[in-house]
mmCIF file of N, CA and C in Angstrom:
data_model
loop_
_atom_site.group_PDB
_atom_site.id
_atom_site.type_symbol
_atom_site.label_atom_id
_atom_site.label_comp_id
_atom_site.label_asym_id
_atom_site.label_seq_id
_atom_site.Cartn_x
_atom_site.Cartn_y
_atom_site.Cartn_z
ATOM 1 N N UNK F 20 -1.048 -7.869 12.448
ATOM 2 C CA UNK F 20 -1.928 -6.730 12.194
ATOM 3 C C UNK F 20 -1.085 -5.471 12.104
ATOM 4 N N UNK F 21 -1.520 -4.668 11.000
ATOM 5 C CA UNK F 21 -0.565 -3.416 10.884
ATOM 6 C C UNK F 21 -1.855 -2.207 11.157
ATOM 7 N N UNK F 22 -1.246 -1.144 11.168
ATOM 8 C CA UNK F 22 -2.192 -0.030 11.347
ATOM 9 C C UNK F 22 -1.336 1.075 10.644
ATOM 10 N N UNK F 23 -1.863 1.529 9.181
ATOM 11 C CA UNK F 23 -0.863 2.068 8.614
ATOM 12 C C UNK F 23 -1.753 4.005 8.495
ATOM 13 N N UNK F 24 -0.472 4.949 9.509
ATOM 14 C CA UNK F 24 -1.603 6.002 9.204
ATOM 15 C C UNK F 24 -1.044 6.561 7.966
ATOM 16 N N UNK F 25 -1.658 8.121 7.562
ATOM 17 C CA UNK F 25 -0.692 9.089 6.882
ATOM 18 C C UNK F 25 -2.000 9.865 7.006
ATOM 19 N N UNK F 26 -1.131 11.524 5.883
ATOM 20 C CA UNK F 26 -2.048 12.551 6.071
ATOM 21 C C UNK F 26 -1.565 13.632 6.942
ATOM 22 N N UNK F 27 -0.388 13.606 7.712
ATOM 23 C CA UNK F 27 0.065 14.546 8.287
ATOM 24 C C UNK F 27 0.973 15.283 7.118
ATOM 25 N N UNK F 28 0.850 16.913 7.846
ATOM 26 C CA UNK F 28 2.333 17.479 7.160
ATOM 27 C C UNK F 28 1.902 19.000 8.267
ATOM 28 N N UNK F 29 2.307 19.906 7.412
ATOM 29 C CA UNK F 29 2.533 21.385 7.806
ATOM 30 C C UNK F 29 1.297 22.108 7.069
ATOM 31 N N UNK F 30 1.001 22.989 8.544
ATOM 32 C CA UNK F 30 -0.235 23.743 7.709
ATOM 33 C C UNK F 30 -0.471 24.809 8.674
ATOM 34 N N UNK F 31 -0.740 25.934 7.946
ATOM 35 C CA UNK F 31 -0.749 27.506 8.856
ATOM 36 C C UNK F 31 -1.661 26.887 9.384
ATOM 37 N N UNK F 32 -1.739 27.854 10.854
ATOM 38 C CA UNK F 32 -3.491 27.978 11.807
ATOM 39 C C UNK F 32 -4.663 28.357 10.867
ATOM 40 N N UNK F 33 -5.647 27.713 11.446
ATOM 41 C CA UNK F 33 -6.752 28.116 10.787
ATOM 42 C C UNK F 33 -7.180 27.345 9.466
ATOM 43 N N UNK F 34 -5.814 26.124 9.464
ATOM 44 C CA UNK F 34 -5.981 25.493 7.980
ATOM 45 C C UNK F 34 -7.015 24.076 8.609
ATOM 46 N N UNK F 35 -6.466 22.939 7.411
ATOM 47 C CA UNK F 35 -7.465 21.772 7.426
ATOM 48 C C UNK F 35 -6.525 20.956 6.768
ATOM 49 N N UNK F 36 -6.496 19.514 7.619
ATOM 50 C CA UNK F 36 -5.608 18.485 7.449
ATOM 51 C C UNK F 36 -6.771 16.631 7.915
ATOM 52 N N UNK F 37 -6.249 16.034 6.875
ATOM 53 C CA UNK F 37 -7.719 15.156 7.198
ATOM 54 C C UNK F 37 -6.540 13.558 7.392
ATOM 55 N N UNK F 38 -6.417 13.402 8.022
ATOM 56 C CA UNK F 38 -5.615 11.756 8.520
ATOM 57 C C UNK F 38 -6.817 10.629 8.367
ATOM 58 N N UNK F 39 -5.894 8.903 7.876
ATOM 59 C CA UNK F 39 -5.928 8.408 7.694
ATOM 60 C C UNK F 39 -5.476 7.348 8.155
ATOM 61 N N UNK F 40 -6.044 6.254 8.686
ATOM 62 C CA UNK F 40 -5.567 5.040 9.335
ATOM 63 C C UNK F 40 -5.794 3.764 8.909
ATOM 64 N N UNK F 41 -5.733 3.350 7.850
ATOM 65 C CA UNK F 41 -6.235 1.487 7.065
ATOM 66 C C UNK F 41 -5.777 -0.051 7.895
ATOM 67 N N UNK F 42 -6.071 -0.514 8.483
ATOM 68 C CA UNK F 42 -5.923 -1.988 9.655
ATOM 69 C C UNK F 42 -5.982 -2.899 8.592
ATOM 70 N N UNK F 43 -4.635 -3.535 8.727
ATOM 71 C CA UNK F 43 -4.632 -4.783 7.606
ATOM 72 C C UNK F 43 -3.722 -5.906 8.063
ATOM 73 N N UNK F 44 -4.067 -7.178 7.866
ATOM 74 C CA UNK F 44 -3.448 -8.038 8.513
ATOM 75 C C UNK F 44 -4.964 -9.289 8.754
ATOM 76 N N UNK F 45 -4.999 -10.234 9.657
ATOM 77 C CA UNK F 45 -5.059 -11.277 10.147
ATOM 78 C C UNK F 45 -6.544 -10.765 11.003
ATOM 79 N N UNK F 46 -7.416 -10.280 10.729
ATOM 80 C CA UNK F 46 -8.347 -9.568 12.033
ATOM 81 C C UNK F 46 -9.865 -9.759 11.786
ATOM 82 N N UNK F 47 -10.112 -10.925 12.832
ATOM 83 C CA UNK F 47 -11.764 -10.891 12.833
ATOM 84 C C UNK F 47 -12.926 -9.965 12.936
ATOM 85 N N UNK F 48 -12.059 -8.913 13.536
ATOM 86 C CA UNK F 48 -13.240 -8.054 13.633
ATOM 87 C C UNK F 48 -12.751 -6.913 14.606
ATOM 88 N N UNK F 49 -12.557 -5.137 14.148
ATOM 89 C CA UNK F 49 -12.253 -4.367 14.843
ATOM 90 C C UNK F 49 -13.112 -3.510 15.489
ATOM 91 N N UNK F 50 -12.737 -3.059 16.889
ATOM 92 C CA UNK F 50 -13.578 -2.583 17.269
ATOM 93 C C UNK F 50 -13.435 -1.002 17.552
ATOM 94 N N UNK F 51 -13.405 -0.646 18.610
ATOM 95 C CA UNK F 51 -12.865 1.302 19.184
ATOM 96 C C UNK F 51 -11.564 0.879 18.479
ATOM 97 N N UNK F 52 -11.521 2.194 17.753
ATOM 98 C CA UNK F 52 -10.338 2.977 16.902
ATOM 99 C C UNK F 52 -10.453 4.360 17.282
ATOM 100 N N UNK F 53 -9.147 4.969 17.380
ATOM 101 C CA UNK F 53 -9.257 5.941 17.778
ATOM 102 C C UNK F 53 -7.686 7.159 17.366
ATOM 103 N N UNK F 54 -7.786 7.901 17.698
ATOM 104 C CA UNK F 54 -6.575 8.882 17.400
ATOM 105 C C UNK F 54 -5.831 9.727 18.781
ATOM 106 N N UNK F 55 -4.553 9.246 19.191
ATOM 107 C CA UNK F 55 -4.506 9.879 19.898
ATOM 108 C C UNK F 55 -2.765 11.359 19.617
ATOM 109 N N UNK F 56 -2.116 11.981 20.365
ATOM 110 C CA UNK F 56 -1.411 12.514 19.855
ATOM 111 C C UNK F 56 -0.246 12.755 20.836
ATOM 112 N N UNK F 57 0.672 13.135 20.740
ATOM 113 C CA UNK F 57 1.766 12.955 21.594
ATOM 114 C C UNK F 57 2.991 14.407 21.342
ATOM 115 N N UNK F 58 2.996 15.043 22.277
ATOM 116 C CA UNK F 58 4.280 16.107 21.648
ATOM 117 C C UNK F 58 5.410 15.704 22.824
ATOM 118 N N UNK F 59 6.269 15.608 22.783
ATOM 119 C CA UNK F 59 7.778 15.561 23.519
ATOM 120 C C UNK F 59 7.632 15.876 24.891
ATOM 121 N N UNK F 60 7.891 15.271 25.676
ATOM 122 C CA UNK F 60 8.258 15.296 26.954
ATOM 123 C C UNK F 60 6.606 15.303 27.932
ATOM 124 N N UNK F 61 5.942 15.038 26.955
ATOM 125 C CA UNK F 61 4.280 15.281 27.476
ATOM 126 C C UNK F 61 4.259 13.496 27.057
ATOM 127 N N UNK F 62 2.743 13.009 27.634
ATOM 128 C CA UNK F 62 2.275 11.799 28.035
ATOM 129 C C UNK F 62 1.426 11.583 26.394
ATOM 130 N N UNK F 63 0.719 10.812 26.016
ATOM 131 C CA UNK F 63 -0.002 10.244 24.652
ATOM 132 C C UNK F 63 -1.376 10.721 25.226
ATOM 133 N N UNK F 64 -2.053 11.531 24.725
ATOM 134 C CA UNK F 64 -3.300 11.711 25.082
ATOM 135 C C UNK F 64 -4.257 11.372 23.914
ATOM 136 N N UNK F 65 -5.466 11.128 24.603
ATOM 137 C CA UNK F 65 -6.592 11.173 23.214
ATOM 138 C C UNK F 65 -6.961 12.405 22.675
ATOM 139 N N UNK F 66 -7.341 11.784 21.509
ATOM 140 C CA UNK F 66 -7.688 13.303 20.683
ATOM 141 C C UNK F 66 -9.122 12.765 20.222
ATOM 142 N N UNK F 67 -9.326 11.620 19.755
ATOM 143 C CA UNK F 67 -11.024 11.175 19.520
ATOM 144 C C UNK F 67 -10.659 9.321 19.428
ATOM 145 N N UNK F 68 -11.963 9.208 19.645
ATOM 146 C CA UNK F 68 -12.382 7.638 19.581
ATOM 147 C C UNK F 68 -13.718 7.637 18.451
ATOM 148 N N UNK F 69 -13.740 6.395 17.825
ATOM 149 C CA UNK F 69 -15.167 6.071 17.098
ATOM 150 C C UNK F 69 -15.422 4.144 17.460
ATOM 151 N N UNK F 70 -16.476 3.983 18.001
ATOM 152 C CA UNK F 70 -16.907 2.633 18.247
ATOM 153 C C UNK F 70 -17.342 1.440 16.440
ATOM 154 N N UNK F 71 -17.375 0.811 16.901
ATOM 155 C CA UNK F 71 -17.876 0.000 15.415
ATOM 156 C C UNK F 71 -18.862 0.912 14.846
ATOM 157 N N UNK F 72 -19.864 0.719 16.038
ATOM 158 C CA UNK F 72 -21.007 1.355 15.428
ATOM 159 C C UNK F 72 -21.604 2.626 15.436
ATOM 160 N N UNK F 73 -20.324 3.306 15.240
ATOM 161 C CA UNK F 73 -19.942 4.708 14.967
ATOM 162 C C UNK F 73 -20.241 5.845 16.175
ATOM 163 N N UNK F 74 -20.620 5.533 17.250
ATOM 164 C CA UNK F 74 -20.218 6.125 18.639
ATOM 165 C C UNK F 74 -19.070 7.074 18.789
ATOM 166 N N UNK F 75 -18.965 8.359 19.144
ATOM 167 C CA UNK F 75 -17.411 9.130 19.184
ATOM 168 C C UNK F 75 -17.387 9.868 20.055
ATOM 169 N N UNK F 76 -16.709 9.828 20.768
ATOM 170 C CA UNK F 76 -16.200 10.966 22.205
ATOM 171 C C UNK F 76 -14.657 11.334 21.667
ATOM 172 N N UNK F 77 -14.824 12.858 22.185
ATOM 173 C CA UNK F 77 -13.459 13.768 21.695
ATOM 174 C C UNK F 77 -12.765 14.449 22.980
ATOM 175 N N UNK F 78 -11.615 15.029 22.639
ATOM 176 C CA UNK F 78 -11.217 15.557 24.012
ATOM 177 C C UNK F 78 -12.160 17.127 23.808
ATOM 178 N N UNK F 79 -11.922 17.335 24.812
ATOM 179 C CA UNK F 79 -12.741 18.853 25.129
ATOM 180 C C UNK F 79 -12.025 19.707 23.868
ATOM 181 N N UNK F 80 -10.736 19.412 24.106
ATOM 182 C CA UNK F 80 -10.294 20.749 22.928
ATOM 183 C C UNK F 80 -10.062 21.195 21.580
ATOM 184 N N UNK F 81 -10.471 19.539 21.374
ATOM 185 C CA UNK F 81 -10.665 19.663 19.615
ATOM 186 C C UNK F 81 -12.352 19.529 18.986
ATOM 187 N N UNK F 82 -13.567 19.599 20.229
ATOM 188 C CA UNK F 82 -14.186 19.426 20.318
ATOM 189 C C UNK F 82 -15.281 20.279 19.062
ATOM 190 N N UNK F 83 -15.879 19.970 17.930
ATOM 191 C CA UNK F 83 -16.289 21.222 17.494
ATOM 192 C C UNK F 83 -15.378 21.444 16.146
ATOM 193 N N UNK F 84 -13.625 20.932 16.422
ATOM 194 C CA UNK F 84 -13.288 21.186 15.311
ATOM 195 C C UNK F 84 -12.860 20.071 14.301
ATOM 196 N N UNK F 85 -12.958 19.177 15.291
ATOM 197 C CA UNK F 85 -12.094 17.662 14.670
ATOM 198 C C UNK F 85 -13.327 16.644 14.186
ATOM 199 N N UNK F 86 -13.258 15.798 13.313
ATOM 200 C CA UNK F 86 -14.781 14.739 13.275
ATOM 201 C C UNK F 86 -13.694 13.621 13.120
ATOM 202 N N UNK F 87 -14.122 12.243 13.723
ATOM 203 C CA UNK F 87 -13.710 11.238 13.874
ATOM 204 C C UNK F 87 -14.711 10.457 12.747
ATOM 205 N N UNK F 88 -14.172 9.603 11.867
ATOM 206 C CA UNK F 88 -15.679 8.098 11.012
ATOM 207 C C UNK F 88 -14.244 7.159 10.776
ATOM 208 N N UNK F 89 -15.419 6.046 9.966
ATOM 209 C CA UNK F 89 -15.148 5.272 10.301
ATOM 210 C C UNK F 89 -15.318 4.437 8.793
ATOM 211 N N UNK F 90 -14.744 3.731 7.902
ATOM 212 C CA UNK F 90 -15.468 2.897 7.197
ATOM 213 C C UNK F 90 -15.126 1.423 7.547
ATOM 214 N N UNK F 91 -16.363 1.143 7.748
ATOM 215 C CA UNK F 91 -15.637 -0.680 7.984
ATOM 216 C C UNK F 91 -15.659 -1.444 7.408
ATOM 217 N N UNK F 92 -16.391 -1.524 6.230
ATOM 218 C CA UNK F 92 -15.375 -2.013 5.267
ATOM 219 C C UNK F 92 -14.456 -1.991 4.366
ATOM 220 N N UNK F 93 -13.844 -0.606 4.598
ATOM 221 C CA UNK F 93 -12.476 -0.839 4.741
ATOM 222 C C UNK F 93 -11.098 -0.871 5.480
ATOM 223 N N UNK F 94 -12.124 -0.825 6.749
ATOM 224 C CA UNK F 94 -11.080 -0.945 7.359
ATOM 225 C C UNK F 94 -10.139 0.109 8.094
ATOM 226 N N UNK F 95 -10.740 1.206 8.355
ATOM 227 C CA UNK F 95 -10.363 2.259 8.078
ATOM 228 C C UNK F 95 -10.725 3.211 8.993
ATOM 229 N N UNK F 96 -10.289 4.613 9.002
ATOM 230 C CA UNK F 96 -10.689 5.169 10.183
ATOM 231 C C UNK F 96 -10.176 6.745 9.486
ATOM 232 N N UNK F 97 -10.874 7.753 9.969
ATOM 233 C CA UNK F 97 -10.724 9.164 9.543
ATOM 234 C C UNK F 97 -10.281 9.846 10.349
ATOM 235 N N UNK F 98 -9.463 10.964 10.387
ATOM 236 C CA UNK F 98 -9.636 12.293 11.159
ATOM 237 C C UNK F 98 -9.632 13.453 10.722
ATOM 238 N N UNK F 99 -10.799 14.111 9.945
ATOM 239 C CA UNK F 99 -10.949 15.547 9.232
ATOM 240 C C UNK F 99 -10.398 16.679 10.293
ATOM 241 N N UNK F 100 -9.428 17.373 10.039
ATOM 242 C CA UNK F 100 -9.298 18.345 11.696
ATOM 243 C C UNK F 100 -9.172 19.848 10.349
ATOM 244 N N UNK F 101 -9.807 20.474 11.156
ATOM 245 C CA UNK F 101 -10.248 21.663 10.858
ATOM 246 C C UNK F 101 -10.265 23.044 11.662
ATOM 247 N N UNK F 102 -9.848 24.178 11.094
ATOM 248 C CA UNK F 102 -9.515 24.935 12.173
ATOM 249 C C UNK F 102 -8.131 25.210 12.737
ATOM 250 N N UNK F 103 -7.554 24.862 12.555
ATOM 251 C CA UNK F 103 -5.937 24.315 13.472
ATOM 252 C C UNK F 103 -5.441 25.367 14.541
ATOM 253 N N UNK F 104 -4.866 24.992 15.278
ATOM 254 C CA UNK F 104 -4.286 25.534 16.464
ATOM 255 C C UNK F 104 -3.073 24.936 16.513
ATOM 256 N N UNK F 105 -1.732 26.410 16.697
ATOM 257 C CA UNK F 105 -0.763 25.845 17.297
ATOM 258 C C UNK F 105 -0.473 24.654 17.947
ATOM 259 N N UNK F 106 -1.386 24.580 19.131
ATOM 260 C CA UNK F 106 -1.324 23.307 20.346
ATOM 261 C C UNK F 106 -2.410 22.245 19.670
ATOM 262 N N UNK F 107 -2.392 22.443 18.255
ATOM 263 C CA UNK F 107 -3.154 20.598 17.587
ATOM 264 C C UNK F 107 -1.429 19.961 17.532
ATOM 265 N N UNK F 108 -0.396 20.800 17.258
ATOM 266 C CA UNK F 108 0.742 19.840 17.375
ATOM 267 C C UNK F 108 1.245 18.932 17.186
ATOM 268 N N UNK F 109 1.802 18.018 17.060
ATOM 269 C CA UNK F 109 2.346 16.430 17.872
ATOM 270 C C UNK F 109 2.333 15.540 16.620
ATOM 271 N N UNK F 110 2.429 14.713 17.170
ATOM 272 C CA UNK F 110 2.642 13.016 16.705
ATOM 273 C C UNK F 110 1.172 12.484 16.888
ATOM 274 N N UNK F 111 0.807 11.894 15.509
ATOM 275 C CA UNK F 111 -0.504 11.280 15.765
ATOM 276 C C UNK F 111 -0.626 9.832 15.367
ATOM 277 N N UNK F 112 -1.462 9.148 16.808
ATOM 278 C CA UNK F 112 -1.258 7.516 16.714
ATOM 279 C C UNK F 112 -2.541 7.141 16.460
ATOM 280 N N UNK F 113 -2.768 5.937 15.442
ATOM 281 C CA UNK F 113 -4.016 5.680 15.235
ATOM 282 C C UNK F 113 -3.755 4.094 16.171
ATOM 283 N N UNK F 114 -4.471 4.151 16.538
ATOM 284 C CA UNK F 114 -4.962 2.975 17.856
ATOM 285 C C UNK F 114 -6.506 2.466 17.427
ATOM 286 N N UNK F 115 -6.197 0.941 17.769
ATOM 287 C CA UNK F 115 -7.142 -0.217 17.179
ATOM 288 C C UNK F 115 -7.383 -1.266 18.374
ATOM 289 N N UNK F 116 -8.415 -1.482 18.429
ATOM 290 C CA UNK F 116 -8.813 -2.702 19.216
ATOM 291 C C UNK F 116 -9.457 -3.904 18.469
ATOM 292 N N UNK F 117 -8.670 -5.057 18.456
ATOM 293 C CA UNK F 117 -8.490 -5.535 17.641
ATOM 294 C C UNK F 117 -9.053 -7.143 18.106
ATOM 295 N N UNK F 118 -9.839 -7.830 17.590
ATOM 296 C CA UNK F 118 -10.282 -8.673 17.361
ATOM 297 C C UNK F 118 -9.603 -10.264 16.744
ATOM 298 N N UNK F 119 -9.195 -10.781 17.161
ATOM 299 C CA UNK F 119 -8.216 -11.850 16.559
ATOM 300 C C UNK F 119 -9.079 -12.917 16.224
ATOM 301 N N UNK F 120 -9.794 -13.667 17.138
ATOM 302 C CA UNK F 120 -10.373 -14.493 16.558
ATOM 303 C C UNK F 120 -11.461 -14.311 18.257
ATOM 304 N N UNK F 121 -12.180 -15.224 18.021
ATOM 305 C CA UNK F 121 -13.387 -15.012 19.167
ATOM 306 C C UNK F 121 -13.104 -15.036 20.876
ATOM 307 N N UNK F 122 -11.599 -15.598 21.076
ATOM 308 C CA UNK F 122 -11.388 -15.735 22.240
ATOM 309 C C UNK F 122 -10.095 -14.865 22.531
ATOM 310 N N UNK F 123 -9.627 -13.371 21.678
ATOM 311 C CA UNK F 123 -8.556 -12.828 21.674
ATOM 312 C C UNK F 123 -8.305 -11.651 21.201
ATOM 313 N N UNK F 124 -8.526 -10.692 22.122
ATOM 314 C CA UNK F 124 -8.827 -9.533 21.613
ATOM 315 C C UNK F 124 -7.449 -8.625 22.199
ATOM 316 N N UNK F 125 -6.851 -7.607 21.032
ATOM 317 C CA UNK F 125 -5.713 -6.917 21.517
ATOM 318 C C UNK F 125 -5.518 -5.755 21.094
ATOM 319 N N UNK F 126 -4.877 -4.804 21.130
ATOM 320 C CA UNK F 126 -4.667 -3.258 20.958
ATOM 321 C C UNK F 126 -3.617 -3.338 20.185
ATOM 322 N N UNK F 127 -3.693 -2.250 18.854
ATOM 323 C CA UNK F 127 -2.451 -2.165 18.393
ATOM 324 C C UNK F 127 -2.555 -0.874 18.214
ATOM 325 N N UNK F 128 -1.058 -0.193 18.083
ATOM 326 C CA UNK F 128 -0.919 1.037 17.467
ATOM 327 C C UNK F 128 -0.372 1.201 16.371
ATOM 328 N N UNK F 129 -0.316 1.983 15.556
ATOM 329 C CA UNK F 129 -0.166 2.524 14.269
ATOM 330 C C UNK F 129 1.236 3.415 14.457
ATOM 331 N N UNK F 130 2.315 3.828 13.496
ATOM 332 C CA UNK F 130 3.238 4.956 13.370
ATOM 333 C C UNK F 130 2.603 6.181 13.677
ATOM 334 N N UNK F 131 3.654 6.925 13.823
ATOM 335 C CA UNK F 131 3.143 8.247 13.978
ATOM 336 C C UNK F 131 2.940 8.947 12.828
ATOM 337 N N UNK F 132 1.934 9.873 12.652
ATOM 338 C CA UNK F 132 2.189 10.544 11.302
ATOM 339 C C UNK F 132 2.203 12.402 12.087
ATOM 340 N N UNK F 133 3.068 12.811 11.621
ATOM 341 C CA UNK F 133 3.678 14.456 12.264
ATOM 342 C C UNK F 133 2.373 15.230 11.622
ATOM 343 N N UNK F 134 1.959 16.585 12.413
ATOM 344 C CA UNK F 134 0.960 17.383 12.533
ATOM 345 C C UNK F 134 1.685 18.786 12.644
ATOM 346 N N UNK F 135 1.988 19.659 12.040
ATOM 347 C CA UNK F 135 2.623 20.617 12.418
ATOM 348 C C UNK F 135 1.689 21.701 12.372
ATOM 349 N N UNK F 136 1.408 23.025 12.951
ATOM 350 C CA UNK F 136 0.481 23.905 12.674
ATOM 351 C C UNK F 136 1.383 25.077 13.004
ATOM 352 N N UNK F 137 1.574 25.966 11.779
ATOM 353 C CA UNK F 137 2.741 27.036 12.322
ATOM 354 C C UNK F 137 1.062 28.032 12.607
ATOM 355 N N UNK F 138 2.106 29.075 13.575
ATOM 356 C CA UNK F 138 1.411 31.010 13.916
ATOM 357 C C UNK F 138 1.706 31.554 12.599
#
């Protein structure tokens, strides 16, 4: 199973950057996908989750500006972020819960795709 993101680059504050995550490989059936983000010397935090059946909890601080979806059949997963803030930052991981066959279920992560937001 791969988890291939993109959609990052550089973008003043106040701009709009929309990421992309496609799950391809060997997979019965995926479930919570989600986005989380990572800057240097700090821990991987979440930034949003979406359930199959399109359920989404966000962190408090992108709350309002970020929308998490979902298409499932393709496989696929969104992150429209809007607004930007310096501290949107980081490295962004698209994370999958992953379905193998009925008795095997596992987590994968995706590359990072870079988020830059200059002042």
């Amino acid at each position: 199973v791969q988890l291939q993101a993109s959609g990052g680059g550089l973008v003043q504050a106040g701009g709009s950057l929309r990421l992309s995550c496609a799950a391809s490989g060997s997979i019965f059936r995926l479930d919570d996908m989600g986005w989380y983000r990572q800057v240097p010397g700090k821990q991987r935090e979440l930034v949003a989750r979406v359930s199959r059946s399109g359920s989404t909890n966000y962190a408090d601080s992108v709350k309002g500006r970020f929308t998490i979806s979902r298409d499932n059949a393709k496989n696929t997963i969104y992150l429209q972020m809007t607004s930007l803030k310096p501290q949107d930052t980081g490295a962004y991981y698209c994370n999958a819960d992953v379905i193998l066959d009925p008795w095997t279920q596992r987590a994968f992560w995706g590359q990072g795709t870079l988020v830059t937001v200059s002042s």
